[in-house]
Amino acid sequence: MFLLSAKFGENNCPIPGWAYSKSENGISVNLYGGNKLETTLLDGSVIKMKQETNYPWNGTVKITIEECKDSPYELLLRIPEWAKGTKVTVNNQSVDNIIPGNFAKIERKWTAGDIILLDMPMETKFVEGHPRIEEVRNQVAVKRGPVVYCIESADLPSQTDITSVYLSSNKMLVPTNRPDFLGGVTTLEGEILIRKDKLEGMYREVSAPIFEKYKTNLIPYYAWSNRGQGEMTVFLPVIWGQ
């Protein structure tokens, strides 16, 4: 957890300037992460609040108002576009009109001790590129919440070509929290398919390929290239129905 000072938004303090911003009568939460905010609103009133979360590995964010003015003001929460099905409560009371890709606006008379809970679903999903992006056509990337994943040579059998790796649409990739791995990450564990028939020549006739199942894990894209030399890819071909 880190402290965001009253000077947030100044050139010498860029991270708080991204995490929060001030509205005409309130404050917006743009980024999520454990921190304490101490600042003033545009009218000069003091606001202090605390954010508790294990985001981006977990989609639950708890915001506690610790000090604020007596009159009503607005709190705006950024709802990521990917976070469909997000729920927000204030003191266990549901907030309506939560739209992904927009800010949820909550205007009320706040008091110290008020608790806002933001719950963003964190399903593992396949993402494809536009069909005109030839390099990734008929391939998918894997993401969970805001985190994009990749497969790396270190997690494959020795001498496996990264282009031989396929995903199966029927095999679930299970999030696994690994605090002692790559600085503390959540990996996606499951079964992939490795193409085993040898391919030779620039062009060749097509026949049914031979696949071998292999249990491994995908790692967050940002954490690759920390385990020696090897190959990595984000986009992978997928075998539907297998």
CSV table of C-alpha atoms in Angstrom, one decimal:
chain,number,residue,atom,x,y,z
A,1,MET,CA,0.0,0.0,0.0
A,2,PHE,CA,1.3,3.5,-0.8
A,3,LEU,CA,0.3,7.0,0.2
A,4,LEU,CA,-0.9,9.5,-2.3
A,5,SER,CA,-0.2,13.0,-1.0
A,6,ALA,CA,-2.1,16.2,-1.3
A,7,LYS,CA,0.1,17.2,-4.3
A,8,PHE,CA,-1.2,14.6,-6.6
A,9,GLY,CA,-1.4,15.6,-10.2
A,10,GLU,CA,1.7,17.8,-10.1
A,11,ASN,CA,4.5,17.0,-12.5
A,12,ASN,CA,6.7,15.6,-9.7
A,13,CYS,CA,4.1,13.1,-8.7
A,14,PRO,CA,2.8,11.4,-11.8
A,15,ILE,CA,1.4,8.1,-10.4
A,16,PRO,CA,-1.3,9.7,-8.2
A,17,GLY,CA,-2.2,12.0,-11.1
A,18,TRP,CA,-3.2,8.9,-13.0
A,19,ALA,CA,-4.8,7.0,-10.1
A,20,TYR,CA,-7.2,9.8,-9.2
A,21,SER,CA,-8.5,13.0,-10.7
A,22,LYS,CA,-10.7,15.8,-9.4
A,23,SER,CA,-14.2,16.6,-10.7
A,24,GLU,CA,-16.1,19.8,-10.2
A,25,ASN,CA,-17.5,18.6,-6.9
A,26,GLY,CA,-15.8,15.3,-6.1
A,27,ILE,CA,-13.1,12.9,-7.1
A,28,SER,CA,-12.8,10.0,-9.6
A,29,VAL,CA,-10.9,6.7,-9.0
A,30,ASN,CA,-9.2,5.9,-12.3
A,31,LEU,CA,-6.8,3.1,-11.3
A,32,TYR,CA,-7.1,0.4,-8.6
A,33,GLY,CA,-4.4,-0.6,-6.2
A,34,GLY,CA,-3.8,-0.6,-2.5
A,35,ASN,CA,-3.2,3.0,-1.3
A,36,LYS,CA,-4.2,5.9,0.9
A,37,LEU,CA,-5.3,9.2,-0.5
A,38,GLU,CA,-5.0,12.5,1.3
A,39,THR,CA,-5.9,15.5,-0.7
A,40,THR,CA,-8.3,18.4,-1.1
A,41,LEU,CA,-11.2,18.8,-3.4
A,42,LEU,CA,-11.5,21.8,-5.7
A,43,ASP,CA,-13.4,23.7,-3.1
A,44,GLY,CA,-10.6,23.2,-0.6
A,45,SER,CA,-12.3,20.6,1.6
A,46,VAL,CA,-10.2,17.7,2.9
A,47,ILE,CA,-10.7,14.2,1.7
A,48,LYS,CA,-9.0,11.0,2.9
A,49,MET,CA,-9.8,7.5,1.8
A,50,LYS,CA,-8.2,4.1,1.7
A,51,GLN,CA,-8.2,1.5,-1.1
A,52,GLU,CA,-7.6,-2.2,-0.2
A,53,THR,CA,-7.3,-4.7,-3.0
A,54,ASN,CA,-5.3,-7.5,-4.6
A,55,TYR,CA,-6.1,-6.2,-8.0
A,56,PRO,CA,-5.2,-7.2,-10.8
A,57,TRP,CA,-5.2,-10.8,-9.5
A,58,ASN,CA,-8.5,-10.3,-7.7
A,59,GLY,CA,-11.4,-8.1,-8.9
A,60,THR,CA,-12.6,-7.0,-5.4
A,61,VAL,CA,-11.7,-3.4,-4.4
A,62,LYS,CA,-12.7,-2.0,-1.0
A,63,ILE,CA,-12.6,1.8,-0.6
A,64,THR,CA,-13.1,3.3,2.8
A,65,ILE,CA,-13.9,7.0,3.4
A,66,GLU,CA,-11.8,8.2,6.3
A,67,GLU,CA,-12.4,11.9,6.3
A,68,CYS,CA,-14.6,14.2,4.1
A,69,LYS,CA,-16.7,17.3,4.1
A,70,ASP,CA,-20.3,17.4,5.5
A,71,SER,CA,-22.0,18.4,2.2
A,72,PRO,CA,-22.7,16.0,-0.7
A,73,TYR,CA,-20.1,15.3,-3.3
A,74,GLU,CA,-19.6,12.8,-6.1
A,75,LEU,CA,-17.3,9.8,-6.2
A,76,LEU,CA,-16.7,8.3,-9.7
A,77,LEU,CA,-15.4,4.8,-10.2
A,78,ARG,CA,-13.9,3.8,-13.5
A,79,ILE,CA,-15.5,0.6,-14.7
A,80,PRO,CA,-13.1,-1.1,-17.3
A,81,GLU,CA,-14.7,-2.0,-20.6
A,82,TRP,CA,-13.8,-5.7,-20.1
A,83,ALA,CA,-15.5,-5.8,-16.6
A,84,LYS,CA,-19.0,-6.9,-17.7
A,85,GLY,CA,-21.1,-7.8,-14.8
A,86,THR,CA,-19.4,-5.5,-12.3
A,87,LYS,CA,-21.2,-4.9,-9.1
A,88,VAL,CA,-20.8,-1.9,-6.8
A,89,THR,CA,-22.2,-1.4,-3.3
A,90,VAL,CA,-22.1,1.4,-0.7
A,91,ASN,CA,-22.5,0.2,2.9
A,92,ASN,CA,-23.9,-3.1,1.4
A,93,GLN,CA,-26.5,-1.2,-0.7
A,94,SER,CA,-26.4,-1.9,-4.4
A,95,VAL,CA,-25.6,0.9,-6.9
A,96,ASP,CA,-27.5,0.8,-10.2
A,97,ASN,CA,-26.4,1.8,-13.7
A,98,ILE,CA,-23.0,0.2,-13.7
A,99,ILE,CA,-21.9,0.3,-17.4
A,100,PRO,CA,-18.5,-1.1,-18.5
A,101,GLY,CA,-16.4,1.5,-20.3
A,102,ASN,CA,-17.9,4.3,-18.2
A,103,PHE,CA,-17.6,5.8,-14.8
A,104,ALA,CA,-20.1,4.9,-12.1
A,105,LYS,CA,-21.2,8.1,-10.5
A,106,ILE,CA,-22.2,8.0,-6.8
A,107,GLU,CA,-23.3,11.3,-5.4
A,108,ARG,CA,-24.4,11.5,-1.7
A,109,LYS,CA,-23.5,13.0,1.7
A,110,TRP,CA,-20.5,10.8,2.6
A,111,THR,CA,-19.4,10.2,6.2
A,112,ALA,CA,-16.2,8.7,7.7
A,113,GLY,CA,-16.5,5.0,7.7
A,114,ASP,CA,-18.5,4.6,4.5
A,115,ILE,CA,-17.4,1.6,2.6
A,116,ILE,CA,-17.6,1.2,-1.2
A,117,LEU,CA,-17.1,-2.3,-2.6
A,118,LEU,CA,-16.3,-2.8,-6.3
A,119,ASP,CA,-16.5,-6.4,-7.5
A,120,MET,CA,-15.2,-7.0,-11.1
A,121,PRO,CA,-15.6,-10.5,-12.6
A,122,MET,CA,-12.2,-12.0,-13.5
A,123,GLU,CA,-13.1,-14.8,-16.0
A,124,THR,CA,-10.4,-16.2,-18.3
A,125,LYS,CA,-11.3,-15.2,-21.9
A,126,PHE,CA,-10.1,-15.7,-25.4
A,127,VAL,CA,-9.5,-12.5,-27.4
A,128,GLU,CA,-9.1,-12.3,-31.2
A,129,GLY,CA,-7.7,-9.6,-33.4
A,130,HIS,CA,-9.4,-8.0,-36.4
A,131,PRO,CA,-9.3,-10.4,-39.4
A,132,ARG,CA,-7.3,-7.9,-41.4
A,133,ILE,CA,-4.4,-8.3,-39.0
A,134,GLU,CA,-3.0,-11.2,-40.9
A,135,GLU,CA,-0.3,-12.1,-38.3
A,136,VAL,CA,-2.9,-13.1,-35.8
A,137,ARG,CA,-5.8,-14.3,-38.0
A,138,ASN,CA,-7.4,-17.5,-36.7
A,139,GLN,CA,-5.4,-17.2,-33.4
A,140,VAL,CA,-6.5,-16.0,-29.9
A,141,ALA,CA,-4.8,-14.3,-27.0
A,142,VAL,CA,-5.7,-15.3,-23.4
A,143,LYS,CA,-6.6,-12.6,-20.8
A,144,ARG,CA,-8.0,-12.6,-17.3
A,145,GLY,CA,-9.3,-9.3,-16.1
A,146,PRO,CA,-6.8,-6.6,-17.3
A,147,VAL,CA,-3.9,-9.1,-17.6
A,148,VAL,CA,-2.8,-10.6,-20.9
A,149,TYR,CA,-1.0,-13.9,-20.8
A,150,CYS,CA,1.6,-15.7,-22.9
A,151,ILE,CA,3.3,-19.1,-23.2
A,152,GLU,CA,7.0,-19.3,-22.9
A,153,SER,CA,9.6,-21.9,-23.8
A,154,ALA,CA,10.4,-22.4,-20.1
A,155,ASP,CA,7.0,-23.9,-19.6
A,156,LEU,CA,7.2,-26.3,-22.6
A,157,PRO,CA,9.0,-29.6,-23.1
A,158,SER,CA,12.7,-29.2,-24.2
A,159,GLN,CA,13.2,-28.4,-27.8
A,160,THR,CA,9.5,-27.6,-28.4
A,161,ASP,CA,9.0,-25.0,-31.1
A,162,ILE,CA,6.7,-22.3,-29.9
A,163,THR,CA,4.8,-22.5,-33.2
A,164,SER,CA,3.8,-26.0,-32.4
A,165,VAL,CA,1.6,-24.9,-29.4
A,166,TYR,CA,-2.2,-24.9,-29.7
A,167,LEU,CA,-5.0,-24.1,-27.3
A,168,SER,CA,-8.0,-26.3,-26.8
A,169,SER,CA,-11.4,-24.5,-26.5
A,170,ASN,CA,-12.6,-27.3,-24.2
A,171,LYS,CA,-9.8,-27.2,-21.7
A,172,MET,CA,-10.2,-24.8,-18.8
A,173,LEU,CA,-7.3,-22.6,-17.8
A,174,VAL,CA,-7.4,-22.3,-14.0
A,175,PRO,CA,-6.1,-19.2,-12.2
A,176,THR,CA,-3.4,-20.2,-9.6
A,177,ASN,CA,-1.9,-17.7,-7.2
A,178,ARG,CA,1.8,-18.2,-6.9
A,179,PRO,CA,3.3,-15.6,-4.5
A,180,ASP,CA,6.9,-17.0,-4.9
A,181,PHE,CA,7.0,-17.2,-8.7
A,182,LEU,CA,8.2,-14.4,-10.9
A,183,GLY,CA,7.8,-11.8,-8.1
A,184,GLY,CA,4.3,-13.0,-7.2
A,185,VAL,CA,1.8,-13.6,-10.0
A,186,THR,CA,-1.3,-15.5,-10.9
A,187,THR,CA,-0.7,-18.0,-13.6
A,188,LEU,CA,-3.2,-19.9,-15.7
A,189,GLU,CA,-2.8,-23.6,-15.4
A,190,GLY,CA,-4.2,-26.2,-17.8
A,191,GLU,CA,-3.7,-28.4,-20.7
A,192,ILE,CA,-2.4,-27.3,-24.1
A,193,LEU,CA,-1.9,-29.2,-27.4
A,194,ILE,CA,1.5,-29.7,-29.0
A,195,ARG,CA,1.7,-30.6,-32.6
A,196,LYS,CA,4.1,-33.5,-33.0
A,197,ASP,CA,4.1,-34.4,-36.7
A,198,LYS,CA,7.3,-33.1,-38.4
A,199,LEU,CA,6.8,-30.3,-40.9
A,200,GLU,CA,9.3,-29.9,-43.7
A,201,GLY,CA,9.5,-27.6,-46.7
A,202,MET,CA,8.1,-24.2,-47.4
A,203,TYR,CA,4.7,-25.7,-48.6
A,204,ARG,CA,3.2,-29.1,-48.0
A,205,GLU,CA,0.0,-31.0,-48.4
A,206,VAL,CA,-2.3,-30.8,-45.4
A,207,SER,CA,-3.4,-33.9,-43.4
A,208,ALA,CA,-4.8,-34.3,-39.9
A,209,PRO,CA,-2.1,-33.2,-37.5
A,210,ILE,CA,-1.0,-35.2,-34.6
A,211,PHE,CA,-1.4,-33.5,-31.2
A,212,GLU,CA,0.0,-34.4,-27.8
A,213,LYS,CA,-1.6,-33.1,-24.6
A,214,TYR,CA,0.7,-31.3,-22.2
A,215,LYS,CA,-0.1,-29.8,-18.8
A,216,THR,CA,1.5,-26.4,-18.2
A,217,ASN,CA,0.8,-22.8,-17.3
A,218,LEU,CA,0.6,-19.4,-19.0
A,219,ILE,CA,2.3,-16.5,-17.4
A,220,PRO,CA,1.4,-12.8,-17.4
A,221,TYR,CA,2.9,-11.2,-20.6
A,222,TYR,CA,4.8,-8.6,-18.7
A,223,ALA,CA,6.7,-11.2,-16.7
A,224,TRP,CA,8.3,-13.1,-19.7
A,225,SER,CA,12.0,-13.3,-20.4
A,226,ASN,CA,13.0,-13.8,-16.8
A,227,ARG,CA,14.0,-17.5,-17.0
A,228,GLY,CA,16.8,-17.6,-19.5
A,229,GLN,CA,16.7,-17.5,-23.3
A,230,GLY,CA,13.7,-18.9,-25.1
A,231,GLU,CA,10.6,-18.1,-27.3
A,232,MET,CA,7.4,-16.5,-26.3
A,233,THR,CA,4.0,-15.9,-27.9
A,234,VAL,CA,0.8,-14.2,-26.9
A,235,PHE,CA,-1.4,-15.3,-29.8
A,236,LEU,CA,-2.0,-19.0,-30.3
A,237,PRO,CA,-4.1,-21.1,-32.7
A,238,VAL,CA,-7.1,-22.7,-31.1
A,239,ILE,CA,-8.7,-26.0,-31.8
A,240,TRP,CA,-12.4,-25.6,-31.3
A,241,GLY,CA,-14.3,-28.6,-29.8
A,242,GLN,CA,-11.2,-30.4,-28.5
